[in-house]
PDB file of C-alpha atoms in Angstrom:
ATOM      1  CA  ARG I1117     105.799  74.378 122.221  1.00  0.00           C
ATOM      2  CA  SER I1118     102.833  72.575 120.661  1.00  0.00           C
ATOM      3  CA  GLY I1119     100.556  74.424 123.112  1.00  0.00           C
ATOM      4  CA  ARG I1120     101.742  77.759 121.740  1.00  0.00           C
ATOM      5  CA  ASN I1121     101.121  76.584 118.158  1.00  0.00           C
ATOM      6  CA  GLY I1122      97.670  75.404 119.193  1.00  0.00           C
ATOM      7  CA  ASN I1123      96.903  78.802 120.716  1.00  0.00           C
ATOM      8  CA  GLN I1124      98.079  80.497 117.520  1.00  0.00           C
ATOM      9  CA  ILE I1125      95.759  78.285 115.485  1.00  0.00           C
ATOM     10  CA  TYR I1126      92.848  79.028 117.839  1.00  0.00           C
ATOM     11  CA  THR I1127      93.575  82.739 117.598  1.00  0.00           C
ATOM     12  CA  ALA I1128      93.660  82.583 113.790  1.00  0.00           C
ATOM     13  CA  VAL I1129      90.372  80.662 113.675  1.00  0.00           C
ATOM     14  CA  LEU I1130      88.705  83.121 116.043  1.00  0.00           C
ATOM     15  CA  GLN I1131      89.976  86.073 114.010  1.00  0.00           C
ATOM     16  CA  ASN I1132      88.627  84.564 110.783  1.00  0.00           C
ATOM     17  CA  ILE I1133      85.232  83.916 112.351  1.00  0.00           C
ATOM     18  CA  THR I1134      84.918  87.399 113.819  1.00  0.00           C
ATOM     19  CA  SER I1135      86.326  89.219 110.768  1.00  0.00           C
ATOM     20  CA  GLY I1136      83.900  87.276 108.594  1.00  0.00           C
ATOM     21  CA  GLY I1137      81.038  88.850 110.536  1.00  0.00           C
ATOM     22  CA  PHE I1138      79.721  85.557 111.858  1.00  0.00           C
ATOM     23  CA  MET I1139      79.559  86.865 115.448  1.00  0.00           C
ATOM     24  CA  ARG I1140      78.338  90.430 114.823  1.00  0.00           C
ATOM     25  CA  ASN I1141      74.818  89.859 116.232  1.00  0.00           C
ATOM     26  CA  ASP I1142      72.592  87.122 117.643  1.00  0.00           C
ATOM     27  CA  GLU I1143      71.036  86.224 114.293  1.00  0.00           C
ATOM     28  CA  ALA I1144      74.445  85.884 112.639  1.00  0.00           C
ATOM     29  CA  LYS I1145      75.684  83.686 115.503  1.00  0.00           C
ATOM     30  CA  GLU I1146      72.668  81.432 115.313  1.00  0.00           C
ATOM     31  CA  ARG I1147      72.918  81.154 111.523  1.00  0.00           C
ATOM     32  CA  PHE I1148      76.635  80.340 111.823  1.00  0.00           C
ATOM     33  CA  PHE I1149      75.966  77.589 114.375  1.00  0.00           C
ATOM     34  CA  ARG I1150      73.047  76.187 112.355  1.00  0.00           C
ATOM     35  CA  VAL I1151      75.120  75.936 109.175  1.00  0.00           C
ATOM     36  CA  CYS I1152      78.041  74.392 111.087  1.00  0.00           C
ATOM     37  CA  CYS I1153      75.707  71.890 112.751  1.00  0.00           C
ATOM     38  CA  GLU I1154      74.066  70.954 109.466  1.00  0.00           C
ATOM     39  CA  HIS I1155      77.464  70.510 107.822  1.00  0.00           C
ATOM     40  CA  ALA I1156      78.815  68.407 110.708  1.00  0.00           C
ATOM     41  CA  VAL I1157      75.764  66.125 110.672  1.00  0.00           C
ATOM     42  CA  ASN I1158      75.969  65.706 106.897  1.00  0.00           C
ATOM     43  CA  ARG I1159      79.673  64.890 107.129  1.00  0.00           C
ATOM     44  CA  ALA I1160      79.048  62.369 109.906  1.00  0.00           C
ATOM     45  CA  THR I1161      76.834  60.347 107.606  1.00  0.00           C
ATOM     46  CA  SER I1162      78.525  60.957 104.257  1.00  0.00           C
ATOM     47  CA  ASP I1163      82.142  60.352 105.384  1.00  0.00           C
ATOM     48  CA  ALA I1164      81.278  57.002 106.948  1.00  0.00           C
ATOM     49  CA  PRO I1165      82.435  53.801 105.276  1.00  0.00           C
ATOM     50  CA  ALA I1166      79.783  51.583 103.723  1.00  0.00           C
ATOM     51  CA  GLY I1167      77.707  49.813 106.359  1.00  0.00           C
ATOM     52  CA  GLY I1168      77.649  46.112 106.918  1.00  0.00           C
ATOM     53  CA  SER I1169      74.584  43.972 107.139  1.00  0.00           C
ATOM     54  CA  VAL I1170      73.296  42.627 110.421  1.00  0.00           C
ATOM     55  CA  ALA I1171      70.413  40.324 111.175  1.00  0.00           C
ATOM     56  CA  ASP I1172      67.750  41.557 113.569  1.00  0.00           C
ATOM     57  CA  GLU I1173      65.820  39.325 115.977  1.00  0.00           C
ATOM     58  CA  ASP I1174      63.399  38.256 113.225  1.00  0.00           C
ATOM     59  CA  GLY I1175      66.279  37.083 111.049  1.00  0.00           C
ATOM     60  CA  GLU I1176      65.752  39.894 108.527  1.00  0.00           C
ATOM     61  CA  THR I1177      68.828  41.667 107.255  1.00  0.00           C
ATOM     62  CA  GLU I1178      69.233  45.358 107.977  1.00  0.00           C
ATOM     63  CA  THR I1179      72.065  47.651 107.044  1.00  0.00           C
ATOM     64  CA  GLU I1180      73.780  49.570 109.791  1.00  0.00           C
ATOM     65  CA  ALA I1181      74.471  53.217 109.206  1.00  0.00           C
ATOM     66  CA  PRO I1182      78.060  53.705 110.354  1.00  0.00           C
ATOM     67  CA  MET I1183      79.004  57.166 111.491  1.00  0.00           C
ATOM     68  CA  GLN I1184      82.203  59.188 111.280  1.00  0.00           C
ATOM     69  CA  PHE I1185      82.169  61.641 114.198  1.00  0.00           C
ATOM     70  CA  ALA I1186      85.265  63.764 113.432  1.00  0.00           C
ATOM     71  CA  ALA I1187      83.208  66.672 112.072  1.00  0.00           C
ATOM     72  CA  ILE I1188      80.791  66.469 115.007  1.00  0.00           C
ATOM     73  CA  ASP I1189      83.644  66.525 117.518  1.00  0.00           C
ATOM     74  CA  SER I1190      85.301  69.439 115.710  1.00  0.00           C
ATOM     75  CA  PHE I1191      82.044  71.392 115.745  1.00  0.00           C
ATOM     76  CA  THR I1192      81.578  70.914 119.482  1.00  0.00           C
ATOM     77  CA  ARG I1193      85.209  71.889 120.141  1.00  0.00           C
ATOM     78  CA  LEU I1194      84.603  75.065 118.135  1.00  0.00           C
ATOM     79  CA  VAL I1195      81.539  75.917 120.225  1.00  0.00           C
ATOM     80  CA  VAL I1196      83.497  75.406 123.465  1.00  0.00           C
ATOM     81  CA  LEU I1197      86.387  77.485 122.119  1.00  0.00           C
ATOM     82  CA  LEU I1198      84.039  80.339 121.221  1.00  0.00           C
ATOM     83  CA  MET I1199      82.492  80.109 124.691  1.00  0.00           C
ATOM     84  CA  LYS I1200      85.906  80.573 126.307  1.00  0.00           C
ATOM     85  CA  PHE I1201      86.572  83.820 124.452  1.00  0.00           C
ATOM     86  CA  ALA I1202      83.126  85.407 124.582  1.00  0.00           C
ATOM     87  CA  ASP I1203      80.024  85.555 126.747  1.00  0.00           C
ATOM     88  CA  LYS I1204      79.778  81.881 127.711  1.00  0.00           C
ATOM     89  CA  VAL I1205      76.069  81.761 128.443  1.00  0.00           C
ATOM     90  CA  GLN I1206      75.009  83.725 125.374  1.00  0.00           C
ATOM     91  CA  MET I1207      77.294  81.737 123.068  1.00  0.00           C
ATOM     92  CA  LEU I1208      76.063  78.369 124.377  1.00  0.00           C
ATOM     93  CA  THR I1209      72.442  79.528 124.294  1.00  0.00           C
ATOM     94  CA  ARG I1210      72.773  80.571 120.637  1.00  0.00           C
ATOM     95  CA  ALA I1211      74.576  77.347 119.719  1.00  0.00           C
ATOM     96  CA  LEU I1212      71.998  75.155 121.459  1.00  0.00           C
ATOM     97  CA  ALA I1213      69.111  77.072 119.878  1.00  0.00           C
ATOM     98  CA  ALA I1214      70.624  76.528 116.436  1.00  0.00           C
ATOM     99  CA  ILE I1215      71.285  72.845 117.149  1.00  0.00           C
ATOM    100  CA  ALA I1216      67.716  72.327 118.406  1.00  0.00           C
ATOM    101  CA  ARG I1217      66.276  74.124 115.391  1.00  0.00           C
ATOM    102  CA  GLU I1218      68.367  72.013 113.013  1.00  0.00           C
ATOM    103  CA  LEU I1219      67.474  68.814 114.893  1.00  0.00           C
ATOM    104  CA  ILE I1220      63.750  69.552 114.643  1.00  0.00           C
ATOM    105  CA  ARG I1221      64.014  70.553 110.982  1.00  0.00           C
ATOM    106  CA  ASP I1222      66.047  67.446 110.117  1.00  0.00           C
ATOM    107  CA  SER I1223      63.603  65.203 111.978  1.00  0.00           C
ATOM    108  CA  GLU I1224      60.617  66.689 110.177  1.00  0.00           C
ATOM    109  CA  ARG I1225      62.349  66.514 106.802  1.00  0.00           C
ATOM    110  CA  LYS I1226      63.609  62.923 107.080  1.00  0.00           C
ATOM    111  CA  GLY I1227      60.744  61.391 109.047  1.00  0.00           C
ATOM    112  CA  VAL I1228      61.375  57.711 109.766  1.00  0.00           C
ATOM    113  CA  ASN I1229      64.829  57.944 108.144  1.00  0.00           C
ATOM    114  CA  PHE I1230      65.984  60.493 110.760  1.00  0.00           C
ATOM    115  CA  ASN I1231      69.202  59.482 112.504  1.00  0.00           C
ATOM    116  CA  GLN I1232      69.384  60.773 116.058  1.00  0.00           C
ATOM    117  CA  ARG I1233      72.996  59.717 116.697  1.00  0.00           C
ATOM    118  CA  PRO I1234      74.783  62.825 115.346  1.00  0.00           C
ATOM    119  CA  TYR I1235      72.606  65.134 117.436  1.00  0.00           C
ATOM    120  CA  PHE I1236      73.022  62.926 120.480  1.00  0.00           C
ATOM    121  CA  ARG I1237      76.802  63.145 120.031  1.00  0.00           C
ATOM    122  CA  ILE I1238      76.711  66.944 119.646  1.00  0.00           C
ATOM    123  CA  LEU I1239      74.621  67.489 122.764  1.00  0.00           C
ATOM    124  CA  LEU I1240      76.538  64.907 124.793  1.00  0.00           C
ATOM    125  CA  ASN I1241      79.912  66.419 123.859  1.00  0.00           C
ATOM    126  CA  LEU I1242      78.739  69.897 124.807  1.00  0.00           C
ATOM    127  CA  LEU I1243      77.194  68.697 128.051  1.00  0.00           C
ATOM    128  CA  VAL I1244      80.374  66.845 129.039  1.00  0.00           C
ATOM    129  CA  ASP I1245      82.596  69.804 128.123  1.00  0.00           C
ATOM    130  CA  VAL I1246      80.472  72.309 130.017  1.00  0.00           C
ATOM    131  CA  SER I1247      80.136  70.032 133.058  1.00  0.00           C
ATOM    132  CA  ALA I1248      83.858  69.249 133.258  1.00  0.00           C
ATOM    133  CA  PRO I1249      85.801  71.079 135.959  1.00  0.00           C
ATOM    134  CA  ASP I1250      86.977  74.208 134.166  1.00  0.00           C
ATOM    135  CA  PRO I1251      87.604  77.582 135.786  1.00  0.00           C
ATOM    136  CA  ASN I1252      86.283  79.248 132.619  1.00  0.00           C
ATOM    137  CA  PHE I1253      82.819  77.769 133.172  1.00  0.00           C
ATOM    138  CA  GLU I1254      82.559  77.511 136.974  1.00  0.00           C
ATOM    139  CA  GLN I1255      81.061  80.965 137.546  1.00  0.00           C
ATOM    140  CA  ALA I1256      78.267  80.427 135.022  1.00  0.00           C
ATOM    141  CA  ASN I1257      77.614  76.736 135.661  1.00  0.00           C
ATOM    142  CA  PHE I1258      73.961  77.192 136.652  1.00  0.00           C
ATOM    143  CA  GLN I1259      73.159  79.367 133.624  1.00  0.00           C
ATOM    144  CA  LEU I1260      74.947  76.955 131.284  1.00  0.00           C
ATOM    145  CA  LEU I1261      73.021  73.974 132.622  1.00  0.00           C
ATOM    146  CA  SER I1262      69.797  75.996 132.389  1.00  0.00           C
ATOM    147  CA  ALA I1263      70.514  76.494 128.684  1.00  0.00           C
ATOM    148  CA  PHE I1264      70.659  72.709 128.302  1.00  0.00           C
ATOM    149  CA  CYS I1265      67.368  72.362 130.198  1.00  0.00           C
ATOM    150  CA  ASN I1266      65.708  74.742 127.745  1.00  0.00           C
ATOM    151  CA  THR I1267      67.122  72.790 124.801  1.00  0.00           C
ATOM    152  CA  PHE I1268      65.960  69.457 126.215  1.00  0.00           C
ATOM    153  CA  HIS I1269      62.518  70.964 126.757  1.00  0.00           C
ATOM    154  CA  THR I1270      62.472  72.195 123.142  1.00  0.00           C
ATOM    155  CA  CYS I1271      63.476  68.754 121.805  1.00  0.00           C
ATOM    156  CA  ASN I1272      61.243  66.660 124.056  1.00  0.00           C
ATOM    157  CA  PRO I1273      59.649  63.482 122.655  1.00  0.00           C
ATOM    158  CA  LEU I1274      56.239  65.108 122.234  1.00  0.00           C
ATOM    159  CA  ARG I1275      57.780  67.549 119.789  1.00  0.00           C
ATOM    160  CA  VAL I1276      60.489  65.341 118.235  1.00  0.00           C
ATOM    161  CA  PRO I1277      59.437  61.698 118.650  1.00  0.00           C
ATOM    162  CA  ASN I1278      62.351  60.457 116.495  1.00  0.00           C
ATOM    163  CA  PHE I1279      64.779  61.857 119.083  1.00  0.00           C
ATOM    164  CA  ALA I1280      63.107  60.191 122.089  1.00  0.00           C
ATOM    165  CA  PHE I1281      65.777  57.584 122.878  1.00  0.00           C
ATOM    166  CA  ALA I1282      68.663  60.043 122.629  1.00  0.00           C
ATOM    167  CA  TRP I1283      66.689  62.608 124.635  1.00  0.00           C
ATOM    168  CA  LEU I1284      66.010  60.108 127.386  1.00  0.00           C
ATOM    169  CA  GLU I1285      69.669  59.100 127.516  1.00  0.00           C
ATOM    170  CA  LEU I1286      70.765  62.746 127.731  1.00  0.00           C
ATOM    171  CA  ILE I1287      68.434  63.727 130.569  1.00  0.00           C
ATOM    172  CA  SER I1288      69.045  60.593 132.635  1.00  0.00           C
TER     173      SER I1288
END
């Protein structure tokens, strides 16, 4: 019974997104994903409880930046849901392009204060979901993984040095 309610909710969400015109063309899709990504990243940092202090190896006190990943996880679930009901490769390609663009923009804007963890979580969630055994994605597995390769190439450490550790973890 809860599965049927879940499907009804998914159907309602998909209808709202499509009737709102967010999926009418490639530019609208990319803009939709960019705004969703930006919002999810902002929520991940703003919804977090106040950080505690920790001492680094030099004995100096630093404040940790705790994260709240609910918005990030919801965003990645939305991307996967949209992939299941549309052209999988095109939808993932548009989502990854928007995520990469937002990652680069955020890194350039924040400089040394850039936090790579929300973007790492987004890309990791999508990579795990796409790589999981799912009959919806099996046929297009190579194209889906190629989309990730293009994104990792776009966000490489030469272009986005502040994302280097997350990038290395994702490609390894």
